[in-house]
Amino acid sequence: MNCEKYIMSIDIGTQSVRALVFSAEGDEIANERIINDMYYSLEPGWAEVPAYDIWKSVCIVTNRVVEKLGKDIDKLKACSVTANRDNIIPLDEEGNYIRDWITWVDQRRVPEAIKDAATSIKGVNKVIHTFGEKTFNMLSDRSKFNWFKYHEKDTYERAYKYLTMGGLVTYKFTDQYHDSVGMQVGVLPFNIKTLDWFDLDIIYEIIGIRRDQLPKLFQAGKIMGHITEKASRETGLPIGLPIVAAGGDKQCETLGSGAFSEEQATISYGTLATLALTSKKYVGDRKYAYYTWPSTIPNAWNPEFSIDRGYWLVTWFCRQYALEEDYPVLLNQMNKKATDIPAGSNGLFVYPFWAPHYVLYPDARGAIIGWTDDHRKEHLYRAILESIAYALRDGLEIIEKKMKTKVKEIYVVGGGSKSDLAMQLTADIFNIKTIRLQTHEVCAAGAAIAAGVAVGLFENEKEGVNKIVRKERIFYPLKENRETYDDIYKNVYKKSYKNNQAVNLTLSKYLAARTK
């Protein structure tokens, strides 16, 4: 019977690694989590994670799950892996780590690669004409592989394979250099339209990598390999267990929230705050105001707008007002007190770009505007939540215009979804109903759904969502708040960048270098 079959997903986040097991009826059977150490920085703007941490954490949580399942481990039919994206690690010919991870938070750049590529690569002018100068510059400058090429020659010369976090765990599980198409996020020679590696050799030259250094790719819901004897000893998982392609964390969240159509959006209030839709056709933006990534639904895409310092701003706020162990207490207090503050935070406004949006607002700096002696920390807290929603509304309007669609409901996931205050002000600022899910582990749920489809537990992704994902509460826009937020969004938020650009450029002269 279906109810006697289980599926597992591994969810590698920025702050933790989880292993979850679901039944075919959508019940959560086991949930184990281990906190990761935060990234470390050897230079301003750098962000690295120790090479061994990810696999070590995966082994810990899988062994705990196996112990919890006991004899029911025989019911486990498949496992999938999802992870935070745009992290790269190089391996040598024996599959050993050469160095630590360079993560998605890392801001190092390689401007010298732009000039060299423009002058030394044959046919580069055709690439610039086809893809645009901005794309060419981004590929050269932001490539982690180019950084190795120019700054770590030993790493560059020894690198046999480059893997994402999902790809690394898949390799450890299966002894195969395999990965899902949905993990190919960031500066990679990946053709989003065809969902495969580029055929153009020149793209690899510009980025600084060879085709043979990349893994074989699989669509979501396809089996990439099986647990080896060695992996079984390390993880406790049964030999031969199928390992299924899922996707990146944000795409899995979009599937796991139940956003299937262009009239539905998913907001993820995480460290990286994102807003994404699902489309059966590729809808990209050559200016990169938003990115389009492979969906965890096969042959579909997720147009996605992001704010690098999303709910990270809430952590920043906590650092100013509490010891780390007291963060939950402070947040509970702030959510209660800020609820009694009117929309617009009594005239206190936060511009949330502690890190700039490199396309829309490249010179942006974070700002807190409108302080008076009546404002308290709860006003600042509410203004921070409002600011993140303003920025994501900005992104939604761009995507809607490009896709010629209108979103009618928003699923909200991530830490912010637990706050009634955040849910209500999101509904008010977007003027769209917002939905909180009973299922909090939506990323793991999305990945598990892909595994369930692969082994026949679910007929398709929609059946998987209907089984696993459950709604808890709907928040509707309040008219009186909507009018206030429209005024602030149009006359303060939308005008802030242009009005302060000259000021920001002047102040930037005195900002310590963020990258190297």
Coordinates of C-alpha atoms in Angstrom, one line a residue:
M1 CA 0.0 0.0 0.0
N2 CA 1.1 3.6 -0.7
C3 CA 0.8 4.6 2.9
E4 CA 3.5 2.0 3.8
K5 CA 6.0 3.8 1.5
Y6 CA 8.3 6.7 2.6
I7 CA 10.3 9.3 0.8
M8 CA 13.2 11.3 2.1
S9 CA 14.7 14.7 1.3
I10 CA 17.9 16.3 2.3
D11 CA 17.7 20.1 2.6
I12 CA 21.1 22.0 2.9
G13 CA 20.4 25.5 4.0
T14 CA 22.6 28.5 4.8
Q15 CA 22.2 27.9 8.5
S16 CA 21.3 24.2 8.9
V17 CA 21.1 20.8 7.2
R18 CA 17.9 18.8 7.5
A19 CA 16.7 15.3 6.7
L20 CA 13.0 14.8 6.5
V21 CA 10.9 11.7 5.8
F22 CA 7.3 11.9 4.5
S23 CA 4.7 9.1 4.0
A24 CA 2.9 8.7 0.7
E25 CA -0.1 10.3 2.4
G26 CA 1.9 13.4 3.2
D27 CA 2.5 12.9 6.9
E28 CA 5.9 13.9 8.3
I29 CA 7.4 10.8 9.7
A30 CA 10.9 12.1 10.8
N31 CA 12.6 15.4 10.9
E32 CA 16.3 15.8 11.9
R33 CA 18.3 19.0 11.9
I34 CA 21.8 20.2 12.7
I35 CA 22.9 23.8 12.8
N36 CA 25.8 24.8 10.5
D37 CA 28.6 27.1 11.4
M38 CA 28.2 30.4 9.6
Y39 CA 30.5 31.2 6.7
Y40 CA 33.9 32.7 7.6
S41 CA 35.6 35.7 5.8
L42 CA 39.3 35.8 5.2
E43 CA 38.9 39.2 3.4
P44 CA 36.1 41.8 3.4
G45 CA 33.3 40.6 1.1
W46 CA 34.5 36.9 1.1
A47 CA 32.3 34.1 2.4
E48 CA 33.6 30.5 2.6
V49 CA 32.4 27.3 4.3
P50 CA 34.7 24.5 5.4
A51 CA 34.8 21.8 2.7
Y52 CA 34.0 18.9 5.1
D53 CA 31.1 20.6 6.9
I54 CA 28.3 19.8 4.4
W55 CA 28.8 16.0 4.0
K56 CA 29.6 15.6 7.7
S57 CA 26.2 17.3 8.6
V58 CA 24.4 15.2 6.0
C59 CA 25.8 12.0 7.6
I60 CA 24.7 13.1 11.1
V61 CA 21.1 13.9 10.2
T62 CA 20.7 10.8 8.0
N63 CA 22.0 8.5 10.7
R64 CA 19.6 10.1 13.2
V65 CA 16.7 9.5 10.8
V66 CA 17.7 5.9 10.2
E67 CA 17.8 5.4 14.0
K68 CA 14.4 7.0 14.4
L69 CA 12.8 4.9 11.7
G70 CA 14.2 1.6 13.0
K71 CA 12.8 -1.4 11.1
D72 CA 10.6 1.0 9.1
I73 CA 13.7 2.0 7.1
D74 CA 12.6 -0.7 4.7
K75 CA 9.7 1.6 3.7
L76 CA 12.0 4.2 2.4
K77 CA 11.8 4.2 -1.4
A78 CA 13.8 7.2 -2.6
C79 CA 15.8 10.3 -1.5
S80 CA 16.3 13.7 -3.1
V81 CA 18.7 16.5 -2.3
T82 CA 18.1 20.3 -2.4
A83 CA 20.5 23.0 -1.3
N84 CA 21.2 26.7 -1.2
R85 CA 22.6 27.7 -4.6
D86 CA 25.6 29.3 -6.2
N87 CA 28.1 27.6 -4.0
I88 CA 31.1 25.9 -5.7
I89 CA 33.8 23.5 -4.6
P90 CA 36.6 22.0 -6.7
L91 CA 37.6 18.4 -6.4
D92 CA 40.7 16.6 -7.6
E93 CA 40.9 13.4 -9.7
E94 CA 40.4 11.3 -6.6
G95 CA 37.3 13.2 -5.6
N96 CA 39.0 14.9 -2.7
Y97 CA 38.4 18.5 -1.8
I98 CA 41.0 21.0 -3.0
R99 CA 39.8 23.9 -0.9
D100 CA 36.7 25.2 1.0
W101 CA 33.4 26.3 -0.6
I102 CA 33.0 29.7 -2.1
T103 CA 29.4 30.5 -1.2
W104 CA 26.6 32.5 -2.7
V105 CA 27.2 35.3 -0.2
D106 CA 30.7 35.8 -1.5
Q107 CA 31.2 39.1 -3.3
R108 CA 34.7 38.8 -4.8
R109 CA 35.1 39.9 -8.4
V110 CA 37.6 39.5 -11.2
P111 CA 37.6 42.7 -13.3
E112 CA 40.8 41.8 -14.9
A113 CA 39.1 38.8 -16.6
I114 CA 36.8 41.2 -18.5
K115 CA 39.7 43.0 -20.2
D116 CA 41.6 39.8 -20.9
A117 CA 38.5 38.0 -22.4
A118 CA 37.7 41.0 -24.5
T119 CA 41.1 41.2 -26.0
S120 CA 42.3 37.6 -26.2
I121 CA 39.4 35.3 -26.9
K122 CA 38.6 34.8 -30.6
G123 CA 35.0 35.5 -31.5
V124 CA 34.2 37.3 -28.3
N125 CA 32.7 40.3 -30.1
K126 CA 30.0 38.0 -31.5
V127 CA 29.2 36.9 -28.0
I128 CA 29.0 40.5 -26.7
H129 CA 26.7 41.3 -29.6
T130 CA 24.4 38.3 -29.0
F131 CA 24.2 38.3 -25.3
G132 CA 24.9 42.0 -24.5
E133 CA 27.9 43.7 -22.9
K134 CA 26.3 43.5 -19.4
T135 CA 26.0 39.7 -19.6
F136 CA 29.6 39.4 -20.9
N137 CA 30.9 41.5 -18.1
M138 CA 28.9 39.6 -15.5
L139 CA 30.1 36.2 -16.7
S140 CA 33.7 37.3 -16.7
D141 CA 33.8 39.4 -13.5
R142 CA 31.6 37.2 -11.2
S143 CA 32.9 33.8 -12.3
K144 CA 34.3 31.8 -9.3
F145 CA 36.3 29.8 -11.8
N146 CA 38.0 33.0 -13.1
W147 CA 38.8 33.9 -9.5
F148 CA 40.7 30.6 -9.1
K149 CA 42.4 31.2 -12.5
Y150 CA 43.7 34.6 -11.5
H151 CA 44.2 34.2 -7.8
E152 CA 44.6 30.5 -6.9
K153 CA 46.5 29.0 -9.8
D154 CA 47.2 25.8 -7.9
T155 CA 43.5 25.2 -7.3
Y156 CA 42.7 26.1 -10.9
E157 CA 45.3 23.6 -12.3
R158 CA 44.3 20.7 -9.9
A159 CA 40.5 21.1 -10.4
Y160 CA 39.1 17.9 -12.0
K161 CA 35.4 18.6 -11.2
Y162 CA 33.5 21.6 -9.9
L163 CA 30.3 20.8 -8.0
T164 CA 27.4 22.6 -6.3
M165 CA 26.3 21.5 -2.8
G166 CA 23.6 19.3 -4.3
G167 CA 26.1 17.9 -6.7
L168 CA 28.6 17.2 -4.0
V169 CA 26.1 15.3 -1.9
T170 CA 24.9 13.3 -4.9
Y171 CA 28.5 12.4 -5.7
K172 CA 29.0 11.2 -2.1
F173 CA 25.8 9.2 -2.2
T174 CA 26.3 7.6 -5.7
D175 CA 30.0 7.9 -6.6
Q176 CA 28.7 9.6 -9.8
Y177 CA 29.3 13.2 -10.9
H178 CA 25.6 13.9 -11.3
D179 CA 23.5 16.9 -10.4
S180 CA 20.0 18.3 -11.1
V181 CA 19.4 21.1 -13.6
G182 CA 17.8 23.1 -10.8
M183 CA 21.0 23.4 -8.9
Q184 CA 22.7 25.2 -11.8
V185 CA 22.3 28.7 -10.5
G186 CA 24.9 31.5 -10.6
V187 CA 27.7 32.1 -13.2
L188 CA 27.9 28.7 -15.0
P189 CA 27.9 27.8 -18.7
F190 CA 24.3 26.6 -18.3
N191 CA 21.7 27.4 -21.0
I192 CA 18.5 28.2 -19.1
K193 CA 16.4 27.9 -22.2
T194 CA 17.5 24.3 -23.1
L195 CA 18.1 23.2 -19.5
D196 CA 21.6 21.9 -20.4
W197 CA 25.2 22.9 -20.7
F198 CA 26.0 25.4 -23.5
D199 CA 27.3 24.0 -26.8
L200 CA 29.3 27.1 -27.4
D201 CA 33.0 26.6 -26.4
I202 CA 33.6 30.3 -26.2
I203 CA 31.2 30.6 -23.1
Y204 CA 33.5 28.2 -21.3
E205 CA 36.5 30.3 -22.1
I206 CA 34.9 33.4 -20.9
I207 CA 33.9 31.8 -17.6
G208 CA 37.2 30.0 -17.2
I209 CA 36.1 26.3 -17.1
R210 CA 36.1 23.2 -19.3
R211 CA 33.0 21.2 -20.2
D212 CA 34.6 18.0 -18.8
Q213 CA 34.9 19.7 -15.4
L214 CA 31.1 19.7 -15.0
P215 CA 28.7 17.0 -13.9
K216 CA 26.0 15.2 -15.9
L217 CA 22.6 16.9 -15.5
F218 CA 19.2 15.4 -14.8
Q219 CA 15.7 16.9 -14.9
A220 CA 13.8 17.0 -11.7
G221 CA 12.1 13.7 -10.9
K222 CA 14.8 11.6 -12.6
I223 CA 16.9 9.0 -10.8
M224 CA 20.6 10.1 -10.8
G225 CA 22.0 7.1 -9.1
H226 CA 21.8 4.8 -6.0
I227 CA 23.4 4.7 -2.6
T228 CA 26.7 2.9 -2.7
E229 CA 28.1 0.5 -0.1
K230 CA 30.5 3.2 1.2
A231 CA 27.7 5.8 1.4
S232 CA 25.5 3.4 3.2
R233 CA 28.2 2.9 5.9
E234 CA 28.6 6.6 6.3
T235 CA 24.9 7.7 6.2
G236 CA 23.1 4.6 7.4
L237 CA 20.8 4.7 4.3
P238 CA 20.1 1.4 2.5
I239 CA 22.4 0.3 -0.3
G240 CA 20.7 0.8 -3.6
L241 CA 18.3 3.6 -2.4
P242 CA 17.5 5.7 -5.5
I243 CA 18.8 9.3 -5.4
V244 CA 16.5 11.6 -7.3
A245 CA 17.1 15.0 -8.9
A246 CA 15.1 17.9 -7.3
G247 CA 16.4 21.5 -7.6
G248 CA 17.7 24.5 -5.8
D249 CA 16.2 25.5 -2.5
K250 CA 14.1 28.4 -3.8
Q251 CA 12.7 26.3 -6.7
C252 CA 11.8 23.5 -4.2
E253 CA 10.1 26.1 -2.0
T254 CA 8.1 27.3 -5.0
L255 CA 6.9 23.8 -5.8
G256 CA 6.5 22.9 -2.1
S257 CA 4.3 25.9 -1.5
G258 CA 1.9 24.9 -4.3
A259 CA 2.5 27.7 -6.8
F260 CA 1.9 26.1 -10.1
S261 CA 0.4 28.8 -12.3
E262 CA 1.4 32.3 -13.4
E263 CA -1.3 33.7 -11.2
Q264 CA 0.4 32.4 -8.1
A265 CA 3.6 33.6 -6.5
T266 CA 5.8 32.3 -3.7
I267 CA 7.6 34.7 -1.3
S268 CA 10.4 33.2 0.7
Y269 CA 11.3 35.3 3.7
G270 CA 14.7 33.9 4.3
T271 CA 18.3 35.2 4.5
L272 CA 17.9 35.7 0.8
A273 CA 14.4 37.1 0.3
T274 CA 12.8 36.0 -3.0
L275 CA 9.6 36.2 -5.0
A276 CA 9.0 33.6 -7.7
L277 CA 6.4 32.4 -10.1
T278 CA 6.1 29.2 -12.2
S279 CA 5.9 29.3 -16.0
K280 CA 5.7 26.6 -18.7
K281 CA 7.6 28.9 -21.0
Y282 CA 11.0 30.6 -20.6
V283 CA 10.6 34.3 -19.7
G284 CA 14.0 35.8 -19.1
D285 CA 15.2 39.4 -18.6
R286 CA 18.3 40.4 -20.6
K287 CA 18.9 43.2 -18.1
Y288 CA 18.8 40.8 -15.2
A289 CA 16.4 42.7 -13.0
Y290 CA 15.3 39.2 -12.2
Y291 CA 16.6 35.8 -13.0
T292 CA 14.8 32.8 -14.4
W293 CA 15.8 29.4 -13.1
P294 CA 14.8 25.8 -13.8
S295 CA 11.7 24.7 -11.9
T296 CA 11.5 21.6 -9.8
I297 CA 8.6 20.8 -12.2
P298 CA 10.2 19.3 -15.3
N299 CA 10.3 21.6 -18.4
A300 CA 9.1 24.6 -16.5
W301 CA 10.9 27.7 -15.1
N302 CA 10.8 30.0 -12.1
P303 CA 11.2 33.7 -12.8
E304 CA 12.7 34.9 -9.5
F305 CA 13.4 38.3 -8.0
S306 CA 15.7 38.4 -5.0
I307 CA 17.0 40.7 -2.3
D308 CA 20.4 39.5 -1.0
R309 CA 19.9 40.9 2.5
G310 CA 16.3 39.9 3.0
Y311 CA 15.4 38.6 6.4
W312 CA 19.0 38.9 7.2
L313 CA 17.9 42.4 8.1
V314 CA 15.9 40.9 10.9
T315 CA 19.0 39.2 12.2
W316 CA 20.9 42.5 11.9
F317 CA 18.2 44.1 13.9
C318 CA 18.5 41.5 16.6
R319 CA 22.2 42.0 16.8
Q320 CA 21.7 45.6 17.7
Y321 CA 19.2 44.9 20.5
A322 CA 19.8 41.5 22.0
L323 CA 22.3 38.8 22.8
E324 CA 22.1 35.9 20.3
E325 CA 20.5 33.5 22.8
D326 CA 17.7 36.1 23.4
Y327 CA 16.8 36.6 19.7
P328 CA 13.6 34.5 19.9
V329 CA 12.4 36.5 23.0
L330 CA 13.1 39.8 21.3
L331 CA 11.4 38.8 18.1
N332 CA 8.3 37.7 20.0
Q333 CA 8.2 41.0 21.8
M334 CA 8.7 43.0 18.6
N335 CA 5.9 41.1 16.7
K336 CA 3.5 41.9 19.5
K337 CA 4.4 45.6 20.0
A338 CA 4.8 46.4 16.3
T339 CA 1.3 45.0 15.6
D340 CA -0.1 48.0 17.5
I341 CA 1.9 50.5 15.4
P342 CA 0.0 51.8 12.3
A343 CA 0.9 51.0 8.7
G344 CA 3.9 53.1 7.7
S345 CA 5.5 52.8 11.1
N346 CA 4.5 56.3 12.1
G347 CA 6.6 57.8 9.3
L348 CA 9.8 55.7 9.8
F349 CA 11.0 54.3 6.5
V350 CA 13.8 51.8 5.8
Y351 CA 15.5 51.4 2.4
P352 CA 16.5 47.7 2.6
F353 CA 19.5 47.6 0.3
W354 CA 22.3 46.9 2.9
A355 CA 23.7 45.1 -0.2
P356 CA 22.8 46.7 -3.5
H357 CA 20.7 45.2 -6.3
Y358 CA 23.4 45.3 -8.9
V359 CA 21.0 45.8 -11.8
L360 CA 18.2 48.0 -10.5
Y361 CA 20.1 49.9 -7.8
P362 CA 23.8 49.3 -8.2
D363 CA 24.8 52.3 -6.0
A364 CA 22.2 51.7 -3.3
R365 CA 23.0 51.9 0.3
G366 CA 20.7 50.9 3.2
A367 CA 19.0 53.8 4.9
I368 CA 16.6 54.6 7.8
I369 CA 14.7 57.8 7.2
G370 CA 12.3 59.8 9.3
W371 CA 13.6 59.3 12.8
T372 CA 11.9 61.3 15.5
D373 CA 12.2 61.2 19.3
D374 CA 8.9 59.3 19.4
H375 CA 10.2 56.3 17.5
R376 CA 11.3 53.1 19.4
K377 CA 12.9 49.9 18.3
E378 CA 9.5 48.3 17.5
H379 CA 8.9 51.1 14.9
L380 CA 12.3 50.2 13.3
Y381 CA 11.4 46.5 13.4
R382 CA 8.1 47.1 11.6
A383 CA 9.7 49.4 9.1
I384 CA 12.3 46.7 8.3
L385 CA 9.5 44.2 7.6
E386 CA 7.7 46.7 5.4
S387 CA 10.8 47.6 3.5
I388 CA 11.5 44.0 2.4
A389 CA 7.9 43.7 1.2
Y390 CA 8.3 47.0 -0.8
A391 CA 11.3 45.6 -2.5
L392 CA 9.7 42.4 -3.4
R393 CA 6.6 44.2 -4.7
D394 CA 9.0 46.1 -6.9
G395 CA 10.2 42.8 -8.3
L396 CA 6.8 41.4 -8.8
E397 CA 5.7 44.4 -10.9
I398 CA 8.7 43.9 -13.2
I399 CA 8.0 40.2 -13.6
E400 CA 4.2 40.7 -14.1
K401 CA 4.9 43.2 -16.9
K402 CA 7.4 40.9 -18.6
M403 CA 5.1 37.9 -18.4
K404 CA 1.9 39.8 -19.1
T405 CA 0.2 38.3 -16.1
K406 CA -1.4 39.3 -12.8
V407 CA -0.7 37.4 -9.6
K408 CA -3.9 36.8 -7.5
E409 CA -2.5 34.9 -4.5
I410 CA 0.9 34.7 -2.7
Y411 CA 2.2 31.8 -0.7
V412 CA 4.6 33.0 2.0
V413 CA 7.3 30.7 3.4
G414 CA 10.4 31.0 5.4
G415 CA 10.9 32.5 8.9
G416 CA 8.8 35.6 8.2
S417 CA 5.7 33.4 7.5
K418 CA 5.4 32.6 11.1
S419 CA 4.7 36.2 12.0
D420 CA 1.0 37.4 11.7
L421 CA 2.4 40.9 11.4
A422 CA 4.7 40.0 8.4
M423 CA 1.8 38.1 6.7
Q424 CA -0.7 41.0 7.1
L425 CA 1.6 43.8 6.0
T426 CA 2.7 41.6 3.0
A427 CA -1.0 41.3 2.0
D428 CA -1.5 45.0 2.5
I429 CA 1.6 46.2 0.6
F430 CA 1.0 43.9 -2.4
N431 CA -2.8 44.3 -2.2
I432 CA -3.0 40.5 -2.8
K433 CA -4.2 37.8 -0.4
T434 CA -1.3 35.9 1.3
I435 CA -1.4 32.3 2.4
R436 CA 0.5 30.8 5.3
L437 CA 1.1 27.1 5.1
Q438 CA 0.7 24.5 7.8
T439 CA 3.7 22.8 6.3
H440 CA 6.7 24.8 7.4
E441 CA 9.4 22.7 5.7
V442 CA 8.3 23.6 2.2
C443 CA 11.7 23.3 0.6
A444 CA 12.2 19.8 1.9
A445 CA 8.6 19.0 0.9
G446 CA 9.2 20.2 -2.7
A447 CA 12.3 18.0 -3.0
A448 CA 10.4 15.1 -1.5
I449 CA 7.6 15.5 -4.0
A450 CA 10.2 15.1 -6.8
A451 CA 11.4 11.9 -5.2
G452 CA 7.8 10.6 -4.8
V453 CA 7.1 11.2 -8.5
A454 CA 10.2 9.4 -9.5
V455 CA 9.3 6.2 -7.8
G456 CA 5.6 6.3 -8.5
L457 CA 4.3 7.3 -5.0
F458 CA 2.7 10.4 -6.7
E459 CA 1.3 10.4 -10.3
N460 CA 2.6 14.0 -10.7
E461 CA 3.8 17.0 -8.8
K462 CA 0.3 18.3 -8.2
E463 CA -0.8 15.2 -6.5
G464 CA 2.3 15.4 -4.3
V465 CA 1.5 18.9 -3.3
N466 CA -2.1 18.0 -2.6
K467 CA -0.9 15.2 -0.3
I468 CA 2.0 17.0 1.5
V469 CA 1.2 20.7 1.5
R470 CA -1.6 22.1 3.7
K471 CA -2.9 25.7 4.1
E472 CA -3.1 27.2 7.6
R473 CA -4.5 30.7 7.2
I474 CA -5.3 33.3 4.5
F475 CA -4.6 37.0 5.2
Y476 CA -6.6 39.5 3.1
P477 CA -5.5 43.1 2.4
L478 CA -6.9 45.8 4.7
K479 CA -8.2 48.8 2.7
E480 CA -7.0 51.4 5.2
N481 CA -3.5 50.0 5.3
R482 CA -3.4 49.5 1.5
E483 CA -3.8 53.2 0.8
T484 CA -1.0 54.1 3.2
Y485 CA 1.4 51.6 1.8
D486 CA 0.6 52.6 -1.8
D487 CA 1.5 56.2 -1.0
I488 CA 4.8 55.3 0.7
Y489 CA 5.7 52.7 -2.0
K490 CA 5.1 55.1 -4.9
N491 CA 6.3 58.4 -3.3
V492 CA 9.1 57.2 -1.0
Y493 CA 10.4 53.8 -1.9
K494 CA 10.3 54.2 -5.7
K495 CA 12.0 57.6 -5.5
S496 CA 14.6 56.8 -2.9
Y497 CA 17.3 55.5 -5.2
K498 CA 17.3 58.4 -7.6
N499 CA 17.0 61.0 -4.8
N500 CA 19.9 59.6 -2.9
Q501 CA 22.2 58.3 -5.6
A502 CA 24.6 61.3 -5.5
V503 CA 24.8 61.0 -1.7
N504 CA 25.5 57.3 -1.9
L505 CA 28.2 57.8 -4.4
T506 CA 29.9 60.3 -2.2
L507 CA 29.7 58.1 0.9
S508 CA 30.9 55.1 -1.1
K509 CA 34.3 56.8 -1.3
Y510 CA 34.7 56.2 2.4
L511 CA 33.5 52.6 2.4
A512 CA 36.1 49.9 3.1
A513 CA 36.5 47.6 0.1
R514 CA 34.0 44.8 0.1
T515 CA 35.7 42.7 -2.4
K516 CA 39.2 41.7 -3.5

